[in-house]
Short mmCIF file of C-alpha atoms and ligand atoms in Angstrom, two decimals:
data_model
loop_
_atom_site.label_atom_id
_atom_site.label_comp_id
_atom_site.label_asym_id
_atom_site.label_seq_id
_atom_site.Cartn_x
_atom_site.Cartn_y
_atom_site.Cartn_z
CA UNK A 1 -22.65 9.79 0.45
CA UNK A 2 -19.01 9.17 -0.43
CA UNK A 3 -17.22 6.91 -2.91
CA UNK A 4 -14.06 5.24 -1.60
CA UNK A 5 -11.74 3.75 -4.22
CA UNK A 6 -8.91 1.45 -3.17
CA UNK A 7 -6.09 0.83 -5.64
CA UNK A 8 -4.18 -2.41 -6.21
CA UNK A 9 -1.65 -1.97 -3.40
CA UNK A 10 -4.49 -1.10 -1.01
CA UNK A 11 -6.01 -4.56 -1.56
CA UNK A 12 -2.83 -6.48 -2.29
CA UNK A 13 -2.97 -8.92 0.64
CA UNK A 14 -4.79 -9.80 3.86
CA UNK A 15 -3.13 -7.00 5.84
CA UNK A 16 -4.08 -4.44 3.19
CA UNK A 17 -7.72 -5.54 3.16
CA UNK A 18 -7.73 -5.35 6.96
CA UNK A 19 -6.56 -1.74 6.70
CA UNK A 20 -9.31 -1.13 4.13
CA UNK A 21 -11.91 -2.47 6.56
CA UNK A 22 -10.64 -0.10 9.24
CA UNK A 23 -10.87 2.84 6.86
CA UNK A 24 -14.39 1.99 5.72
CA UNK A 25 -15.50 1.45 9.33
CA UNK A 26 -14.18 4.82 10.52
CA UNK A 27 -16.39 6.85 8.20
CA UNK A 28 -20.01 6.96 9.34
CA UNK A 29 -21.34 8.37 6.06
CA UNK A 30 -23.17 6.16 3.54
CA UNK A 31 -20.40 4.69 1.36
CA UNK A 32 -19.80 3.00 -1.95
CA UNK A 33 -16.53 1.05 -2.25
CA UNK A 34 -14.71 0.63 -5.56
CA UNK A 35 -11.66 -1.64 -5.76
CA UNK A 36 -8.93 -2.40 -8.27
CA UNK A 37 -7.58 -5.84 -8.92
CA UNK A 38 -5.05 -7.04 -6.32
CA UNK A 39 -1.64 -5.51 -6.97
CA UNK A 40 0.07 -6.91 -10.14
CA UNK A 41 -2.96 -9.02 -11.09
CA UNK A 42 -3.87 -6.94 -14.16
CA UNK A 43 -0.31 -7.29 -15.46
CA UNK A 44 -0.46 -11.05 -14.85
CA UNK A 45 -3.78 -11.35 -16.68
CA UNK A 46 -2.46 -9.42 -19.67
CA UNK A 47 0.57 -11.72 -19.71
CA UNK A 48 -1.79 -14.72 -19.58
CA UNK A 49 -3.47 -13.36 -22.70
CA UNK A 50 -0.09 -13.05 -24.42
CA UNK A 51 0.76 -16.67 -23.55
CA UNK A 52 -2.58 -17.80 -24.96
CA UNK A 53 -2.00 -15.80 -28.11
CA UNK A 54 1.39 -17.48 -28.51
CA UNK A 55 -0.39 -20.84 -28.26
CA UNK A 56 1.25 -21.67 -24.92
CA UNK A 57 -1.82 -23.31 -23.39
CA UNK A 58 0.13 -24.85 -20.49
CA UNK A 59 1.87 -21.61 -19.59
CA UNK A 60 -1.39 -19.67 -19.75
CA UNK A 61 -3.29 -22.17 -17.62
CA UNK A 62 -0.46 -22.34 -15.07
CA UNK A 63 -0.71 -18.54 -14.79
CA UNK A 64 -4.46 -18.86 -14.16
CA UNK A 65 -3.81 -21.50 -11.48
CA UNK A 66 -1.32 -19.21 -9.70
CA UNK A 67 -3.83 -16.35 -9.70
CA UNK A 68 -6.56 -18.69 -8.47
CA UNK A 69 -4.38 -19.79 -5.54
CA UNK A 70 -3.53 -16.22 -4.60
CA UNK A 71 -7.20 -15.24 -4.50
CA UNK A 72 -8.32 -18.34 -2.61
CA UNK A 73 -5.60 -17.68 -0.01
CA UNK A 74 -7.18 -14.30 0.54
CA UNK A 75 -10.41 -15.99 1.59
CA UNK A 76 -8.61 -16.68 4.87
CA UNK A 77 -9.60 -13.12 5.70
CA UNK A 78 -13.10 -14.28 6.29
CA UNK A 79 -13.60 -16.06 9.59
CA UNK A 80 -17.24 -17.08 9.39
CA UNK A 81 -17.17 -20.63 7.85
CA UNK A 82 -20.30 -20.39 5.67
CA UNK A 83 -19.28 -17.04 4.29
CA UNK A 84 -15.77 -18.29 3.62
CA UNK A 85 -17.08 -21.40 1.82
CA UNK A 86 -19.31 -19.18 -0.29
CA UNK A 87 -16.38 -16.88 -1.18
CA UNK A 88 -14.12 -19.80 -2.08
CA UNK A 89 -16.86 -21.34 -4.25
CA UNK A 90 -17.45 -18.03 -6.05
CA UNK A 91 -13.69 -17.61 -6.57
CA UNK A 92 -13.36 -21.19 -7.85
CA UNK A 93 -16.20 -20.57 -10.30
CA UNK A 94 -14.60 -17.35 -11.56
CA UNK A 95 -11.23 -18.95 -12.19
CA UNK A 96 -12.80 -22.03 -13.80
CA UNK A 97 -14.51 -19.69 -16.24
CA UNK A 98 -11.23 -17.82 -16.86
CA UNK A 99 -9.43 -21.12 -17.40
CA UNK A 100 -11.98 -22.15 -20.03
CA UNK A 101 -11.65 -18.82 -21.86
CA UNK A 102 -7.86 -18.89 -21.79
CA UNK A 103 -7.79 -22.49 -22.97
CA UNK A 104 -10.06 -21.71 -25.91
CA UNK A 105 -7.97 -18.67 -26.88
CA UNK A 106 -4.76 -20.69 -26.69
CA UNK A 107 -6.25 -23.21 -29.12
CA UNK A 108 -7.07 -20.57 -31.73
CA UNK A 109 -3.92 -18.58 -30.86
CA UNK A 110 -5.74 -15.31 -31.14
CA UNK A 111 -6.55 -12.71 -28.48
CA UNK A 112 -8.53 -9.77 -29.81
CA UNK A 113 -8.95 -6.58 -27.76
CA UNK A 114 -12.43 -7.88 -26.96
CA UNK A 115 -11.11 -11.16 -25.55
CA UNK A 116 -8.32 -9.34 -23.72
CA UNK A 117 -10.97 -7.29 -21.92
CA UNK A 118 -12.87 -10.47 -21.05
CA UNK A 119 -9.69 -11.90 -19.48
CA UNK A 120 -8.47 -8.81 -17.68
CA UNK A 121 -11.86 -8.09 -16.04
CA UNK A 122 -11.41 -11.16 -13.83
CA UNK A 123 -8.97 -9.21 -11.66
CA UNK A 124 -11.56 -6.68 -10.53
CA UNK A 125 -14.37 -9.25 -10.42
CA UNK A 126 -12.36 -11.41 -8.02
CA UNK A 127 -11.06 -8.59 -5.81
CA UNK A 128 -14.48 -6.97 -5.38
CA UNK A 129 -16.04 -10.27 -4.25
CA UNK A 130 -13.28 -10.74 -1.69
CA UNK A 131 -13.59 -7.22 -0.31
CA UNK A 132 -17.40 -7.45 -0.09
CA UNK A 133 -17.17 -10.71 1.87
CA UNK A 134 -14.41 -9.33 4.12
CA UNK A 135 -16.47 -6.23 4.98
CA UNK A 136 -19.53 -8.33 5.78
CA UNK A 137 -17.42 -10.62 7.89
CA UNK A 138 -16.18 -7.60 9.82
CA UNK A 139 -19.78 -6.65 10.62
CA UNK A 140 -20.19 -3.97 7.96
CA UNK A 141 -23.25 -4.76 5.82
CA UNK A 142 -21.84 -4.95 2.28
CA UNK A 143 -22.83 -6.41 -1.07
CA UNK A 144 -20.84 -7.35 -4.18
CA UNK A 145 -22.25 -5.62 -7.28
CA UNK A 146 -21.03 -6.69 -10.73
CA UNK A 147 -19.66 -3.40 -12.08
CA UNK A 148 -20.23 -4.58 -15.65
CA UNK A 149 -23.96 -4.31 -15.05
CA UNK A 150 -23.59 -0.73 -13.85
CA UNK A 151 -20.92 0.98 -15.93
CA UNK A 152 -22.12 1.15 -19.54
CA UNK A 153 -19.53 1.99 -22.20
CA UNK A 154 -18.99 2.08 -25.94
CA UNK A 155 -17.27 -0.85 -27.63
CA UNK A 156 -13.73 0.63 -27.78
CA UNK A 157 -12.17 -2.36 -26.04
CA UNK A 158 -9.14 -1.56 -23.93
CA UNK A 159 -10.00 2.15 -23.69
CA UNK A 160 -13.79 2.27 -23.57
CA UNK A 161 -15.65 5.55 -23.10
CA UNK A 162 -18.52 5.63 -20.63
CA UNK A 163 -22.12 6.22 -21.58
CA UNK A 164 -22.84 8.62 -18.73
CA UNK A 165 -26.67 8.72 -18.91
CA UNK A 166 -26.97 4.92 -19.10
CA UNK A 167 -24.47 4.51 -16.26
CA UNK A 168 -26.37 7.00 -14.17
CA UNK A 169 -29.59 5.10 -14.71
CA UNK A 170 -28.01 1.74 -13.78
CA UNK A 171 -26.31 3.28 -10.75
CA UNK A 172 -29.71 4.60 -9.69
CA UNK A 173 -31.36 1.21 -9.96
CA UNK A 174 -28.56 -1.15 -8.84
CA UNK A 175 -26.37 0.83 -6.44
CA UNK A 176 -28.40 3.58 -4.83
CA UNK A 177 -31.07 1.34 -3.27
CA UNK A 178 -28.35 -0.61 -1.44
CA UNK A 179 -26.81 2.57 -0.05
CA UNK A 180 -30.25 3.83 0.97
CA UNK A 181 -30.79 0.54 2.76
CA UNK A 182 -27.60 0.99 4.81
CA UNK A 183 -25.55 -1.50 2.80
CA UNK A 184 -22.08 -0.75 1.33
CA UNK A 185 -22.06 -1.73 -2.36
CA UNK A 186 -18.64 -3.04 -3.47
CA UNK A 187 -17.82 -2.74 -7.16
CA UNK A 188 -14.74 -3.48 -9.23
CA UNK A 189 -13.27 -0.44 -10.91
CA UNK A 190 -11.90 -0.36 -14.46
CA UNK A 191 -14.54 -2.70 -15.94
CA UNK A 192 -17.84 -2.14 -17.66
CA UNK A 193 -19.83 -3.50 -20.53
CA UNK A 194 -21.42 -2.37 -23.74
CA UNK A 195 -25.18 -1.92 -23.96
CA UNK A 196 -25.17 -5.37 -25.59
CA UNK A 197 -23.39 -6.90 -22.58
CA UNK A 198 -19.81 -7.35 -23.85
CA UNK A 199 -17.17 -6.81 -21.16
CA UNK A 200 -15.02 -3.69 -21.63
CA UNK A 201 -12.26 -1.88 -19.73
CA UNK A 202 -11.51 1.82 -19.34
CA UNK A 203 -7.74 1.67 -19.89
CA UNK A 204 -4.90 1.12 -17.43
CA UNK A 205 -5.40 2.82 -14.10
CA UNK A 206 -9.10 3.18 -14.93
CA UNK A 207 -10.47 2.30 -11.49
CA UNK A 208 -10.06 5.94 -10.47
CA UNK A 209 -12.24 6.87 -13.43
CA UNK A 210 -14.89 4.30 -12.42
CA UNK A 211 -14.98 5.74 -8.92
CA UNK A 212 -15.49 9.23 -10.30
CA UNK A 213 -18.23 8.04 -12.68
CA UNK A 214 -20.10 6.31 -9.86
CA UNK A 215 -19.53 9.35 -7.65
CA UNK A 216 -21.00 11.65 -10.29
CA UNK A 217 -23.94 9.30 -10.95
CA UNK A 218 -24.74 9.35 -7.22
CA UNK A 219 -23.96 13.07 -6.79
CA UNK A 220 -21.60 11.97 -4.00
CA UNK A 221 -20.30 14.58 -1.59
CA UNK A 222 -16.72 13.35 -2.02
CA UNK A 223 -14.67 10.87 -4.05
CA UNK A 224 -11.75 9.35 -2.14
CA UNK A 225 -8.83 7.74 -3.99
CA UNK A 226 -6.99 5.54 -1.45
CA UNK A 227 -3.50 4.63 -2.64
CA UNK A 228 0.06 3.96 -1.45
CA UNK A 229 1.42 7.52 -1.23
CA UNK A 230 0.42 10.50 0.92
CA UNK A 231 -1.39 12.31 -1.92
CA UNK A 232 -0.41 14.14 -5.07
CA UNK A 233 3.29 14.79 -4.62
CA UNK A 234 5.32 17.68 -6.01
CA UNK A 235 6.97 15.16 -8.37
CA UNK A 236 6.88 11.47 -9.27
CA UNK A 237 8.59 9.74 -6.30
CA UNK A 238 10.12 7.21 -8.67
CA UNK A 239 11.99 10.02 -10.40
CA UNK A 240 12.71 12.62 -7.70
CA UNK A 241 14.20 11.74 -4.30
CA UNK A 242 11.93 13.32 -1.71
CA UNK A 243 8.89 15.07 -3.11
CA UNK A 244 6.41 16.77 -0.79
CA UNK A 245 2.66 16.39 -0.56
CA UNK A 246 0.57 19.03 -2.34
CA UNK A 247 -2.28 19.73 0.11
CA UNK A 248 -4.62 21.47 -2.34
CA UNK A 249 -5.08 21.37 -6.10
CA UNK A 250 -7.65 22.74 -8.53
CA UNK A 251 -9.41 20.37 -10.95
CA UNK A 252 -7.39 21.91 -13.80
CA UNK A 253 -4.07 21.44 -12.05
CA UNK A 254 -4.90 17.86 -11.13
CA UNK A 255 -5.98 16.92 -14.63
CA UNK A 256 -2.87 18.48 -16.21
CA UNK A 257 -0.66 16.60 -13.76
CA UNK A 258 -2.50 13.33 -14.33
CA UNK A 259 -2.37 13.76 -18.09
CA UNK A 260 1.35 14.53 -18.01
CA UNK A 261 2.33 11.48 -16.03
CA UNK A 262 1.26 11.71 -12.37
CA UNK A 263 0.11 8.09 -12.26
CA UNK A 264 -1.56 8.50 -8.87
CA UNK A 265 -4.67 9.74 -10.70
CA UNK A 266 -6.14 8.49 -13.99
CA UNK A 267 -6.30 11.55 -16.28
CA UNK A 268 -10.07 11.26 -16.90
CA UNK A 269 -10.97 10.99 -13.22
CA UNK A 270 -11.50 14.66 -12.65
CA UNK A 271 -13.91 15.03 -15.56
CA UNK A 272 -17.08 13.61 -13.98
CA UNK A 273 -16.33 15.46 -10.75
CA UNK A 274 -15.90 18.84 -12.46
CA UNK A 275 -19.46 19.28 -13.71
CA UNK A 276 -20.94 18.59 -10.31
CA UNK A 277 -18.16 20.21 -8.27
CA UNK A 278 -17.51 17.00 -6.32
CA UNK A 279 -14.23 17.23 -4.40
CA UNK A 280 -11.71 14.45 -4.99
CA UNK A 281 -9.34 13.49 -2.18
CA UNK A 282 -6.17 11.40 -2.61
CA UNK A 283 -5.35 9.51 0.58
CA UNK A 284 -2.79 6.98 1.80
CA UNK A 285 -4.29 3.65 2.93
CA UNK A 286 -1.10 2.96 4.90
CA UNK A 287 -1.46 6.22 6.82
CA UNK A 288 -5.18 7.01 6.93
CA UNK A 289 -4.57 9.79 9.44
CA UNK A 290 -2.49 11.81 6.93
CA UNK A 291 -4.40 14.69 5.34
CA UNK A 292 -3.78 13.79 1.71
CA UNK A 293 -4.52 16.04 -1.25
CA UNK A 294 -7.85 17.78 -1.70
CA UNK A 295 -8.83 18.59 -5.29
CA UNK A 296 -11.59 21.15 -5.77
CA UNK A 297 -12.76 23.63 -8.39
CA UNK A 298 -10.75 26.51 -6.92
CA UNK A 299 -7.01 26.58 -6.49
CA UNK A 300 -5.74 27.35 -3.02
CA UNK A 301 -3.99 30.58 -2.08
CA UNK A 302 -0.30 30.21 -1.35
CA UNK A 303 2.71 30.86 -3.47
CA UNK A 304 2.80 31.69 -7.18
CA UNK A 305 4.69 29.29 -9.37
CA UNK A 306 4.17 25.61 -10.02
CA UNK A 307 2.27 23.40 -7.56
CA UNK A 308 3.97 20.29 -8.92
CA UNK A 309 6.02 18.96 -11.81
CA UNK A 310 5.36 15.86 -13.85
CA UNK A 311 6.92 13.88 -16.65
CA UNK A 312 5.70 11.62 -19.39
CA UNK A 313 8.39 9.34 -20.67
CA UNK A 314 8.99 7.49 -23.94
CA UNK A 315 7.20 9.92 -26.23
CA UNK A 316 7.93 10.47 -29.92
CA UNK A 317 8.62 13.88 -31.41
CA UNK A 318 7.64 14.45 -35.02
CA UNK A 319 9.05 17.44 -36.93
CA UNK A 320 6.99 18.41 -39.93
CA UNK A 321 8.52 21.03 -42.22
CA UNK A 322 7.29 22.58 -45.40
CA UNK A 323 8.85 25.40 -47.34
CA UNK A 324 5.36 25.94 -48.67
CA UNK A 325 4.17 26.75 -45.18
CA UNK A 326 5.68 30.17 -45.55
CA UNK A 327 2.67 32.47 -45.48
CA UNK A 328 0.43 29.53 -46.28
CA UNK A 329 -2.83 28.91 -44.56
CA UNK A 330 -4.33 25.45 -44.35
CA UNK A 331 -1.00 23.74 -43.58
CA UNK A 332 -1.74 23.17 -39.90
CA UNK A 333 -5.20 21.91 -40.76
CA UNK A 334 -3.72 19.34 -43.15
CA UNK A 335 -1.19 18.25 -40.55
CA UNK A 336 -3.73 17.79 -37.78
CA UNK A 337 -6.24 16.07 -40.06
CA UNK A 338 -3.69 13.30 -40.50
CA UNK A 339 -3.46 12.76 -36.73
CA UNK A 340 -7.24 12.86 -36.51
CA UNK A 341 -7.68 10.24 -39.24
CA UNK A 342 -5.35 7.93 -37.34
CA UNK A 343 -7.08 8.73 -34.03
CA UNK A 344 -3.77 9.63 -32.44
CA UNK A 345 -3.77 12.34 -29.78
CA UNK A 346 -1.08 14.99 -29.96
CA UNK A 347 0.33 16.18 -26.64
CA UNK A 348 2.69 19.10 -27.17
CA UNK A 349 2.78 21.35 -30.23
CA UNK A 350 5.22 24.08 -31.23
CA UNK A 351 5.27 25.93 -34.51
CA UNK A 352 7.58 28.21 -36.41
CA UNK A 353 7.12 29.86 -39.77
CA UNK A 354 8.22 26.77 -41.68
CA UNK A 355 7.71 23.83 -39.36
CA UNK A 356 5.53 22.22 -36.76
CA UNK A 357 6.77 19.89 -34.05
CA UNK A 358 4.39 17.64 -32.15
CA UNK A 359 4.72 14.83 -29.66
CA UNK A 360 2.65 11.66 -29.44
CA UNK A 361 2.83 8.79 -26.99
CA UNK A 362 0.71 6.32 -28.94
CA UNK A 363 3.02 5.05 -31.67
CA UNK A 364 0.71 2.42 -33.11
CA UNK A 365 -0.21 4.44 -36.20
CA UNK A 366 3.17 6.16 -36.60
CA UNK A 367 4.07 4.60 -39.95
CA UNK A 368 0.72 5.52 -41.47
CA UNK A 369 0.90 9.06 -40.09
CA UNK A 370 4.42 9.67 -41.38
CA UNK A 371 3.48 8.20 -44.77
CA UNK A 372 0.60 10.64 -45.19
CA UNK A 373 2.54 13.65 -43.89
CA UNK A 374 5.36 12.95 -46.37
CA UNK A 375 2.90 13.61 -49.19
CA UNK A 376 3.17 17.32 -48.44
CA UNK A 377 6.03 17.89 -45.95
CA UNK A 378 9.48 16.79 -44.85
CA UNK A 379 9.12 14.64 -41.76
CA UNK A 380 11.57 13.41 -39.16
CA UNK A 381 10.83 11.45 -36.00
CA UNK A 382 12.65 11.07 -32.74
CA UNK A 383 11.72 8.28 -30.31
CA UNK A 384 13.05 8.31 -26.81
CA UNK A 385 11.91 11.81 -25.91
CA UNK A 386 10.12 12.88 -22.76
CA UNK A 387 7.78 15.65 -21.70
CA UNK A 388 8.52 17.52 -18.50
CA UNK A 389 5.97 20.00 -17.31
CA UNK A 390 5.46 22.42 -14.48
CA UNK A 391 1.82 22.88 -13.52
CA UNK A 392 0.11 25.58 -11.52
CA UNK A 393 -3.05 27.65 -11.78
CA UNK A 394 -1.12 30.80 -10.88
CA UNK A 395 1.80 30.48 -13.26
CA UNK A 396 0.55 33.62 -14.96
CA UNK A 397 1.04 35.55 -11.72
CA UNK A 398 4.78 35.25 -12.07
CA UNK A 399 6.34 37.21 -14.92
CA UNK A 400 9.76 35.65 -14.28
CA UNK A 401 8.51 32.10 -14.32
CA UNK A 402 9.57 31.01 -17.79
CA UNK A 403 13.02 32.44 -17.13
CA UNK A 404 13.26 30.60 -13.83
CA UNK A 405 12.12 27.31 -15.33
CA UNK A 406 14.45 27.53 -18.31
CA UNK A 407 17.19 28.68 -15.95
CA UNK A 408 16.76 25.53 -13.86
CA UNK A 409 17.12 23.50 -17.06
CA UNK A 410 20.19 25.38 -18.27
CA UNK A 411 22.60 23.20 -20.20
CA UNK A 412 19.98 20.60 -21.11
CA UNK A 413 19.12 20.26 -24.80
CA UNK A 414 15.45 21.30 -24.98
CA UNK A 415 13.78 20.10 -28.16
CA UNK A 416 10.52 21.98 -27.61
CA UNK A 417 9.23 24.61 -25.18
CA UNK A 418 5.55 25.46 -24.86
CA UNK A 419 3.34 27.57 -22.69
CA UNK A 420 -0.40 27.48 -23.35
CA UNK A 421 -2.77 30.41 -23.32
CA UNK A 422 -4.42 29.26 -20.12
CA UNK A 423 -0.94 29.11 -18.65
CA UNK A 424 -1.63 26.31 -16.21
CA UNK A 425 1.54 24.66 -17.45
CA UNK A 426 4.91 25.23 -19.00
CA UNK A 427 6.09 22.24 -20.92
CA UNK A 428 9.45 21.21 -22.34
CA UNK A 429 10.43 18.21 -24.42
CA UNK A 430 13.88 16.72 -24.06
CA UNK A 431 15.69 13.38 -24.48
CA UNK A 432 14.26 10.75 -22.14
CA UNK A 433 17.73 9.96 -20.79
CA UNK A 434 17.84 13.44 -19.24
CA UNK A 435 14.46 13.34 -17.48
CA UNK A 436 15.80 12.56 -14.04
CA UNK A 437 18.33 15.35 -14.21
CA UNK A 438 15.71 17.82 -15.44
CA UNK A 439 13.10 16.85 -12.85
CA UNK A 440 15.58 16.94 -9.97
CA UNK A 441 16.87 20.30 -11.02
CA UNK A 442 13.36 21.77 -11.32
CA UNK A 443 12.37 20.22 -8.02
CA UNK A 444 15.36 21.73 -6.24
CA UNK A 445 14.60 25.09 -7.78
CA UNK A 446 10.91 25.25 -6.90
CA UNK A 447 10.24 22.95 -3.97
CA UNK A 448 13.39 22.47 -1.95
CA UNK A 449 14.14 26.08 -1.11
CA UNK A 450 11.33 26.87 1.20
CA UNK A 451 9.92 29.40 0.95
CA UNK A 452 11.10 30.10 -2.58
CA UNK A 453 12.81 33.52 -2.23
CA UNK A 454 11.85 34.67 -5.70
CA UNK A 455 8.24 33.59 -5.61
CA UNK A 456 5.58 36.26 -5.43
CA UNK A 457 2.70 35.57 -3.05
CA UNK A 458 0.17 33.41 -4.79
CA UNK A 459 -2.64 35.47 -6.16
CA UNK A 460 -0.53 38.63 -6.41
CA UNK A 461 -0.39 40.27 -9.83
CA UNK A 462 -2.48 38.07 -12.08
P1 LIG B 501 -3.12 2.55 -7.18
O1 LIG B 501 -2.81 1.11 -7.34
O2 LIG B 501 -3.50 2.93 -5.79
O3 LIG B 501 -4.08 3.06 -8.21
P2 LIG B 501 -0.97 3.72 -8.71
O4 LIG B 501 0.26 2.89 -8.79
O5 LIG B 501 -1.87 3.74 -9.89
O6 LIG B 501 -1.74 3.30 -7.38
O7 LIG B 501 -0.59 5.24 -8.36
C1 LIG B 501 0.20 5.53 -7.23
C2 LIG B 501 1.64 5.72 -7.65
O8 LIG B 501 1.72 6.85 -8.53
C3 LIG B 501 2.58 6.08 -6.54
O9 LIG B 501 3.03 4.93 -5.87
C4 LIG B 501 3.70 6.83 -7.26
O10 LIG B 501 4.79 5.99 -7.52
C5 LIG B 501 3.08 7.22 -8.60
N1 LIG B 501 3.19 8.67 -8.87
C6 LIG B 501 3.67 9.24 -10.00
N2 LIG B 501 3.65 10.57 -9.94
C7 LIG B 501 3.10 10.89 -8.74
C8 LIG B 501 2.82 12.12 -8.08
N3 LIG B 501 3.07 13.31 -8.64
N4 LIG B 501 2.27 12.06 -6.85
C9 LIG B 501 2.01 10.88 -6.26
N5 LIG B 501 2.27 9.68 -6.83
C10 LIG B 501 2.81 9.67 -8.05
N1 LIG B 502 -6.39 -2.92 -12.33
C1 LIG B 502 -6.35 -1.94 -13.41
C2 LIG B 502 -4.90 -1.64 -13.78
O1 LIG B 502 -3.98 -2.19 -13.18
C3 LIG B 502 -7.10 -0.69 -13.09
C4 LIG B 502 -6.58 0.11 -11.92
O2 LIG B 502 -5.77 -0.39 -11.13
O3 LIG B 502 -6.99 1.27 -11.78
O4 LIG B 502 -4.67 -0.90 -14.69
MG1 LIG B 503 -3.96 3.72 -10.22
#
């Protein structure tokens, strides 16, 4: 059994859904299909929530009408009249419900994270109904399954965490019997609900995570992430001119890259696959014949050095200095307890005898954090920084690597440099305005001279 997840651009219009049908048809294995909202719909729904919160009832309802029209137009995919009428009626009902919610929220001018989740879930609910009907119409037995009944989460609206055992049980009772009966279940990604039935979402880009959770619950043989690029690329194509495809990655490499900005994969996706050793494949729905990227437990052979570089932009650096840190123990604990109390993850950390520097990308609690740190340290913050990192399982095989990376970044003002004990990445922090320059320079150094003359064979000298 395989799980096939199609992202927003892979369901964005009639032509995209037709490609999806072709891809699902080609694979004879039992399949589960997971889809995102149509491209840009999640953004539009979030904007609708903002309009409602601002009390702009007309603006919010006009936005709902536009989304309704776009989804009804997609029903043209379906040629069988009864099926099309059924799809249009289901879509009308969904958007009538959304309209009522948005109207009510605009009256009270308040959109809580809980109501925002209720609004934003309509994107995946609508797209999954359309794709299920389109597959059926194309002669592939398929059935819409409300993902909120299957994916059980905690109540952290906007970034809910899955309840894996409960989700496994629901997948077993609601999804597996369909697959066993030769039917393709079609579920929306990204959405779930609490045990009490409140709609939740997994955070932006979370459909990948849903696919992996369903894949793990079904012990699938493979999880496929169908998107709009040829796989994991050696760098973000929006930052670097012509990155290459990385054919093979280890779970660790993929999760580091995802965490440090490779948007093609939600950072949590790999997690459910790791325990069960389920391979994850990233594939291009525009070029289904391309090989894509295969992510498995083991790294591939090949060349030492980074497999790819990534960047995370718009992060804040916080410098925390204490003269009392000299020879003091307990200082780091106090510092990190503050971040823990404010539930703010720290990405990069460097320390010296008298100071600690950290980066965060979630600034919501920054004022509170700085206030508490100032009770025992001097603190300064710098917005507008970025993390650039080179990732590779075999970085440790190359004694010259740090020199080569820093050499490629020569002349750029590096605010922090860090290499972890596991050495699957080397990370630098620098002003955001210099990210493009840094990434291009690293990319030229490691991926555009092929083969890299200084690279040792991968696997040599660990
Ligand atoms: P989907 O809608 O299919 O989930 P996303 O927009 O979430 O697609 O992710 C795909 C996009 O991720 C690509 O179009 C690309 O711009 C971006 N991206 C960033 N870094 C990378 C990378 N290293 N490799 C591939 N794509 C990347
Ligand atoms: N539709 C959601 C988003 O845009 C989830 C996803 O696409 O993975 O964030
Ligand atoms: Mg995505």
